[in-house]
Coordinates of C-alpha atoms and ligand atoms in Angstrom, one line a residue:
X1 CA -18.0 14.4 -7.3
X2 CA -19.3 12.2 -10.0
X3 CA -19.6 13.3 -13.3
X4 CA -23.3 12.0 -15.3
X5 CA -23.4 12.6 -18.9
X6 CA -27.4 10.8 -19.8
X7 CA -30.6 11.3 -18.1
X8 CA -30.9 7.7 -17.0
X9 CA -27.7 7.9 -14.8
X10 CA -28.7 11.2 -13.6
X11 CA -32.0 9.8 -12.4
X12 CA -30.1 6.6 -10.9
X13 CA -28.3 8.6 -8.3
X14 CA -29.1 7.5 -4.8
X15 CA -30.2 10.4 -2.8
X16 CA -32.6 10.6 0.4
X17 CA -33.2 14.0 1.6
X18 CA -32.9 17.5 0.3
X19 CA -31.7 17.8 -3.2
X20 CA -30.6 21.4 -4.7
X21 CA -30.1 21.8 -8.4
X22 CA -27.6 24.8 -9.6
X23 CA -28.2 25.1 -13.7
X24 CA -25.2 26.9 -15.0
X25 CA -23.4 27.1 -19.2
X26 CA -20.0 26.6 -17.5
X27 CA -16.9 28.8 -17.1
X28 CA -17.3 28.7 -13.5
X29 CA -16.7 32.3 -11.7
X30 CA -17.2 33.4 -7.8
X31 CA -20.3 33.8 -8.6
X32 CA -20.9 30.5 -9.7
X33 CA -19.2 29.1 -6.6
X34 CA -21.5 30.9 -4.7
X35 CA -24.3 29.6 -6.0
X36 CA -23.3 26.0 -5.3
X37 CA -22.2 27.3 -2.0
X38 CA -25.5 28.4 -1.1
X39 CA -26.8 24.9 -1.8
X40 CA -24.1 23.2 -0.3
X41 CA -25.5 24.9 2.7
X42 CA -28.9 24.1 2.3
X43 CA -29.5 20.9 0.8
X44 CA -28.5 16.7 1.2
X45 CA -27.7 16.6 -2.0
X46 CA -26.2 19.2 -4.8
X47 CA -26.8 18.4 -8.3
X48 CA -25.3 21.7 -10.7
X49 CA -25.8 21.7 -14.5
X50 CA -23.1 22.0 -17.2
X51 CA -24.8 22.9 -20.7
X52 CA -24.6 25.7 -23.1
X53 CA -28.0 25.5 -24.0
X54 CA -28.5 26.2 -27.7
X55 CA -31.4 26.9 -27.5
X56 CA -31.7 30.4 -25.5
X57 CA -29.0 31.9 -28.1
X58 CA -29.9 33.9 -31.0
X59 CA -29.0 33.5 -34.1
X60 CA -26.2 35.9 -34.3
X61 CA -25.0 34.9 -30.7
X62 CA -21.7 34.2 -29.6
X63 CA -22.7 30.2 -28.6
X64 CA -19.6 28.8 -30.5
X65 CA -17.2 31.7 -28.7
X66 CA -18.9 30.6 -25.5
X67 CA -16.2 29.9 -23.3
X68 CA -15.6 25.8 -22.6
X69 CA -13.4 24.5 -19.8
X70 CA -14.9 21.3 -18.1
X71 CA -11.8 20.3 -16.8
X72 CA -11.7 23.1 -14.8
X73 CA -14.7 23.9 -13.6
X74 CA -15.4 20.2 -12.8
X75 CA -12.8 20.6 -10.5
X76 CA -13.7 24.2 -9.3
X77 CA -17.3 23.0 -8.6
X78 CA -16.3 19.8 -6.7
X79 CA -14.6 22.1 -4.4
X80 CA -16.9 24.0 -3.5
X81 CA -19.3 21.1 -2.9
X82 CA -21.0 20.0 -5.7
X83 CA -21.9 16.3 -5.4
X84 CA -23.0 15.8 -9.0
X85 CA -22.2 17.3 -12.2
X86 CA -24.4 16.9 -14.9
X87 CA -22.8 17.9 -17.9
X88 CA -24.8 16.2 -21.1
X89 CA -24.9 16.8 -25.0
X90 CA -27.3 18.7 -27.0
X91 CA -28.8 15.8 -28.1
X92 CA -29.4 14.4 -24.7
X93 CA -31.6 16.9 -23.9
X94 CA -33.0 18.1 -27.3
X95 CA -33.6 14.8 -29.2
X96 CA -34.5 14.4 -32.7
X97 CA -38.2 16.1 -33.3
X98 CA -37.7 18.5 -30.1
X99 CA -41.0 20.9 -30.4
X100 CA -42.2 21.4 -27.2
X101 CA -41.6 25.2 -25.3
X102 CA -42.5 26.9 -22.8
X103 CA -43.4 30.6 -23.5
X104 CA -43.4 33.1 -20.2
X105 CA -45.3 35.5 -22.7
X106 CA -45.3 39.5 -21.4
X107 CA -42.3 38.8 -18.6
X108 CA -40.0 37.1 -21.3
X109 CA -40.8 39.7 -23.8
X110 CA -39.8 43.0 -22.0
X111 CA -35.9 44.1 -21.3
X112 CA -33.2 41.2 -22.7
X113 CA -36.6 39.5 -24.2
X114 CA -37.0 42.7 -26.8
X115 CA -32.7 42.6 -27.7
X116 CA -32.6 38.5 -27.2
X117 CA -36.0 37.5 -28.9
X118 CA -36.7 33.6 -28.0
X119 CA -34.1 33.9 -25.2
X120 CA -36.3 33.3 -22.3
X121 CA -38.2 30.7 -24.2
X122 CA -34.7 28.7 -23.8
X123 CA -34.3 29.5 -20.6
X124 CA -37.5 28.8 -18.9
X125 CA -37.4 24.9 -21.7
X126 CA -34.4 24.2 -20.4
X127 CA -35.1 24.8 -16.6
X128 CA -38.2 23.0 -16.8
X129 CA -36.5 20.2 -18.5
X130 CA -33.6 20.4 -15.6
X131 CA -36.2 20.9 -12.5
X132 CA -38.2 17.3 -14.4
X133 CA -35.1 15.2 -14.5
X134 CA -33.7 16.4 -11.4
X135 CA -36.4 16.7 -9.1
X136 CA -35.0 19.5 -6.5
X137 CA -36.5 21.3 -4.0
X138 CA -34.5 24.0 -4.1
X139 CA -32.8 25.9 -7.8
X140 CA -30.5 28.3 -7.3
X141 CA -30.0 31.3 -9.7
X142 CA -28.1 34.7 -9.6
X143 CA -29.6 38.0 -8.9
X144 CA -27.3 39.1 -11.7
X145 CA -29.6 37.7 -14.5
X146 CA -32.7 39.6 -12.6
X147 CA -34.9 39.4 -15.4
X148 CA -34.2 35.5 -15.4
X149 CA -34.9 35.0 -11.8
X150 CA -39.0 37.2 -12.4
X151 CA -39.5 35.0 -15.2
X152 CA -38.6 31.3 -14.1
X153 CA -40.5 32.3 -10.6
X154 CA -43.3 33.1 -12.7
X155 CA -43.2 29.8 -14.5
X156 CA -43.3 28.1 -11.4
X157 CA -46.2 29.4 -9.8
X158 CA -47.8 29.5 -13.1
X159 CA -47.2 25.9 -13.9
X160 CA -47.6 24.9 -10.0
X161 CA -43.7 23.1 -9.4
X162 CA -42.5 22.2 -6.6
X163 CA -39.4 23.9 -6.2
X164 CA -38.5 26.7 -4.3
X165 CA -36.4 29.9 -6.6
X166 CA -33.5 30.7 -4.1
X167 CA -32.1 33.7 -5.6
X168 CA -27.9 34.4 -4.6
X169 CA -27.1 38.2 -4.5
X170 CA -24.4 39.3 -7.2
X171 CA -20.6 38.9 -6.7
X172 CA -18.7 41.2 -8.5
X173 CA -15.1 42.2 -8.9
X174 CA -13.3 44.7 -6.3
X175 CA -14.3 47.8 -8.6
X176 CA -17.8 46.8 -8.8
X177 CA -17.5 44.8 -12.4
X178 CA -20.0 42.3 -12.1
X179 CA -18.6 38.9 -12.7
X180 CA -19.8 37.2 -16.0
X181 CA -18.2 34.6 -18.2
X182 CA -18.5 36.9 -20.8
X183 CA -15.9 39.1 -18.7
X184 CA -13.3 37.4 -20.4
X185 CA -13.9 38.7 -24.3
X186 CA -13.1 42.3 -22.8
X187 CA -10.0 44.1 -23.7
X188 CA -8.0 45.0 -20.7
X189 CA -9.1 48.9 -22.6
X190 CA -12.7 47.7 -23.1
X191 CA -12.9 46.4 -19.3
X192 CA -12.1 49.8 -18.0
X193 CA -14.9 50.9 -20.4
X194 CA -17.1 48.6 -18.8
X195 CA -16.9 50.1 -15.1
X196 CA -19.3 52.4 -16.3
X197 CA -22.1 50.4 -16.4
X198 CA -22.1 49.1 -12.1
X199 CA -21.3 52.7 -11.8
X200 CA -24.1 54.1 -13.8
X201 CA -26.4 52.1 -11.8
X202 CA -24.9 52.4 -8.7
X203 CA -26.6 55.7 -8.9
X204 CA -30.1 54.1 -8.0
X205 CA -31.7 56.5 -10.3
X206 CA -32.6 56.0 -14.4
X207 CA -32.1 59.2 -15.4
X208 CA -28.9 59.5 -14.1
X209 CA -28.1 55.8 -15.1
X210 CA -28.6 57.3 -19.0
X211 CA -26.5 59.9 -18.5
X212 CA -23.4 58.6 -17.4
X213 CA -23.7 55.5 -20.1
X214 CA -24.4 58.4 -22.8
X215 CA -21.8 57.2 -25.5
X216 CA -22.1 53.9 -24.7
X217 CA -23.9 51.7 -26.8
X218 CA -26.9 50.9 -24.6
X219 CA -30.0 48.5 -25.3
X220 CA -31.7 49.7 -22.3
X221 CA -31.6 51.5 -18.4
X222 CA -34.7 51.2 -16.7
X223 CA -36.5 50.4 -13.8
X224 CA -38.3 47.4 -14.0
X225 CA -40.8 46.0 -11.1
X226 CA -39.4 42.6 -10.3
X227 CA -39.5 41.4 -6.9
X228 CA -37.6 43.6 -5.6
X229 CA -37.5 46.4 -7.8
X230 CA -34.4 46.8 -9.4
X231 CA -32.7 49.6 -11.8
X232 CA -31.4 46.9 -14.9
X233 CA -29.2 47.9 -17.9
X234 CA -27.5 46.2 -21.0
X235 CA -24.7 47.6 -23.1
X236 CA -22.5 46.8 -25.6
X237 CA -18.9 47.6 -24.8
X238 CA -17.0 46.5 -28.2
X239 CA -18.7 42.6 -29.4
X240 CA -19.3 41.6 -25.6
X241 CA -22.9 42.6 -24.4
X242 CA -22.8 43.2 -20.5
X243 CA -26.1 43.1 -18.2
X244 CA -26.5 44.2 -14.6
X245 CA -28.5 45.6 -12.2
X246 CA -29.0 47.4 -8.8
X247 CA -31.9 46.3 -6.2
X248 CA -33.6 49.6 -5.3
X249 CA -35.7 48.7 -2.6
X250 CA -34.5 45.8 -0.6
X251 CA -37.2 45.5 2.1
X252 CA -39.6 44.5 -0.5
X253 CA -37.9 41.2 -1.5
Ligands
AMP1 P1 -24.5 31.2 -16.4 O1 -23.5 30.1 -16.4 O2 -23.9 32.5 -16.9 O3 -25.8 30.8 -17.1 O4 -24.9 31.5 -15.0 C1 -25.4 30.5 -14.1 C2 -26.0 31.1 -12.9 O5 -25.0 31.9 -12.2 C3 -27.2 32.0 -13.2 O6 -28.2 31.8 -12.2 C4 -26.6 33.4 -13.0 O7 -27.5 34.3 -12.7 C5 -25.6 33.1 -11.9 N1 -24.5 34.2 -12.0 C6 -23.8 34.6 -13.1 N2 -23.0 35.6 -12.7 C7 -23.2 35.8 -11.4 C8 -22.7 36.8 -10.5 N3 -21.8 37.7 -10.8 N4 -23.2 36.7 -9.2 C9 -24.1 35.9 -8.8 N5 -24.7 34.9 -9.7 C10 -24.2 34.9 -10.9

């Protein structure tokens, strides 16, 4: 696995045939590696990002906590078949004078986009920026970050790329924890805690959702009409703010 640090290099990698591009902030879980998986299957070539974008963290975000371990997730990702790692610096990819954004306007401002303000406008930059300089036909994203997936699918038919959105179903923990890189500010106490929230909405059902995460601090439980429709939830369990979701109607996705 090569590891490119510049756009140029990036773009001088020989590659003929089916590319698949993985965009990840690093601290590499299963469900990273199934990501990469999933495109090691599909594609010629398997490009994943390394970058803890700035940019789609507020203000009074945890982006300096954000966990950092290149070492070992360079080697976690080459073996699980990542060809190349692109792992750049901030400046690569926001240069002096950056100003340009892309806004997915009502989809970005709903759910994490009403707690995170500006989050998704990070998000969807950054992935354009990624899909521009890598050129893949495939990007592969988690059904974890639901929201994430509606909104950069959007972008893409909106702003007519050629990529295809494969979406990778969520891998969680034995007793339901979704995995998350965030996972590891928990408390051992606060992780327990946290089981309520895949349990709240392994109830299919909002109402019942709220009621089991009554005295938790929640941001939101509801339904929202992705593609597939999916019961999604954010708490606050201590600092570490947890998001997951349930698919609710799997025969429409
Ligand atoms: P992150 O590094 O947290 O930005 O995540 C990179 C990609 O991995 C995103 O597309 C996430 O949706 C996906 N991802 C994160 N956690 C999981 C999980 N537990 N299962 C499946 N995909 C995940």
């Amino acid at each position: 696995m090569k590891i490119v640090r510049t756009i140029e290099d990036l773009r001088a990698q020989p590659c003929d045939g089916t590319v698949g591009l993985v965009p990840t902030m690093g601290a590499f879980h299963e469900g990273h590696l199934a990501l990469f998986r999933a495109a090691r299957a599909e594609n010629d070539l398997v490009v994943a990002s390394l970058f803890v974008n700035p940019a789609q963290f507020g203000a009074n975000e945890d982006l300096a906590a954000y966990p950092r371990d290149e070492e070992r997730d360079a080697q976690e990702a080459e073996e699980a078949g990542v060809d190349v790692l692109f792992a750049p610096d901030a400046t690569e990819l926001y240069p002096p004078g950056f100003q340009t954004w892309v806004d997915v306007e009502q989809l970005a401002g709903r759910l994490e986009g009403e707690h995170r303000p500006g989050h998704f406008r990070g998000v969807a930059t950054i992935c354009l920026k990624l899909f521009n300089i890598v050129g893949p036909d495939r990007a592969y994203f988690g059904q974890k970050d639901a929201q994430q997936v509606a909104v950069l699918k959007r972008m893409v038919r909106d702003l007519d790329l050629e990529v295809e959105i494969r979406v990778v179903p969520t891998v969680r923990d034995p007793d339901g924890l979704a995995l998350s890189s965030r996972n590891a500010y928990l408390s051992p106490e606060e992780r327990k805690l946290a089981l309520t929230l895949p349990r709240a909405l392994a109830t299919k059902d909002a109402a019942q959702a709220r009621a089991r995460l009554n005295g938790l601090d929640v941001d939101y439980v509801e339904v929202a009409d992705f593609e597939p429709r999916v019961l999604v939830a954010a708490v606050r369990v201590g600092k570490t703010r947890l998001i997951d979701n349930v698919v609710l109607d799997k025969e429409r996705s």
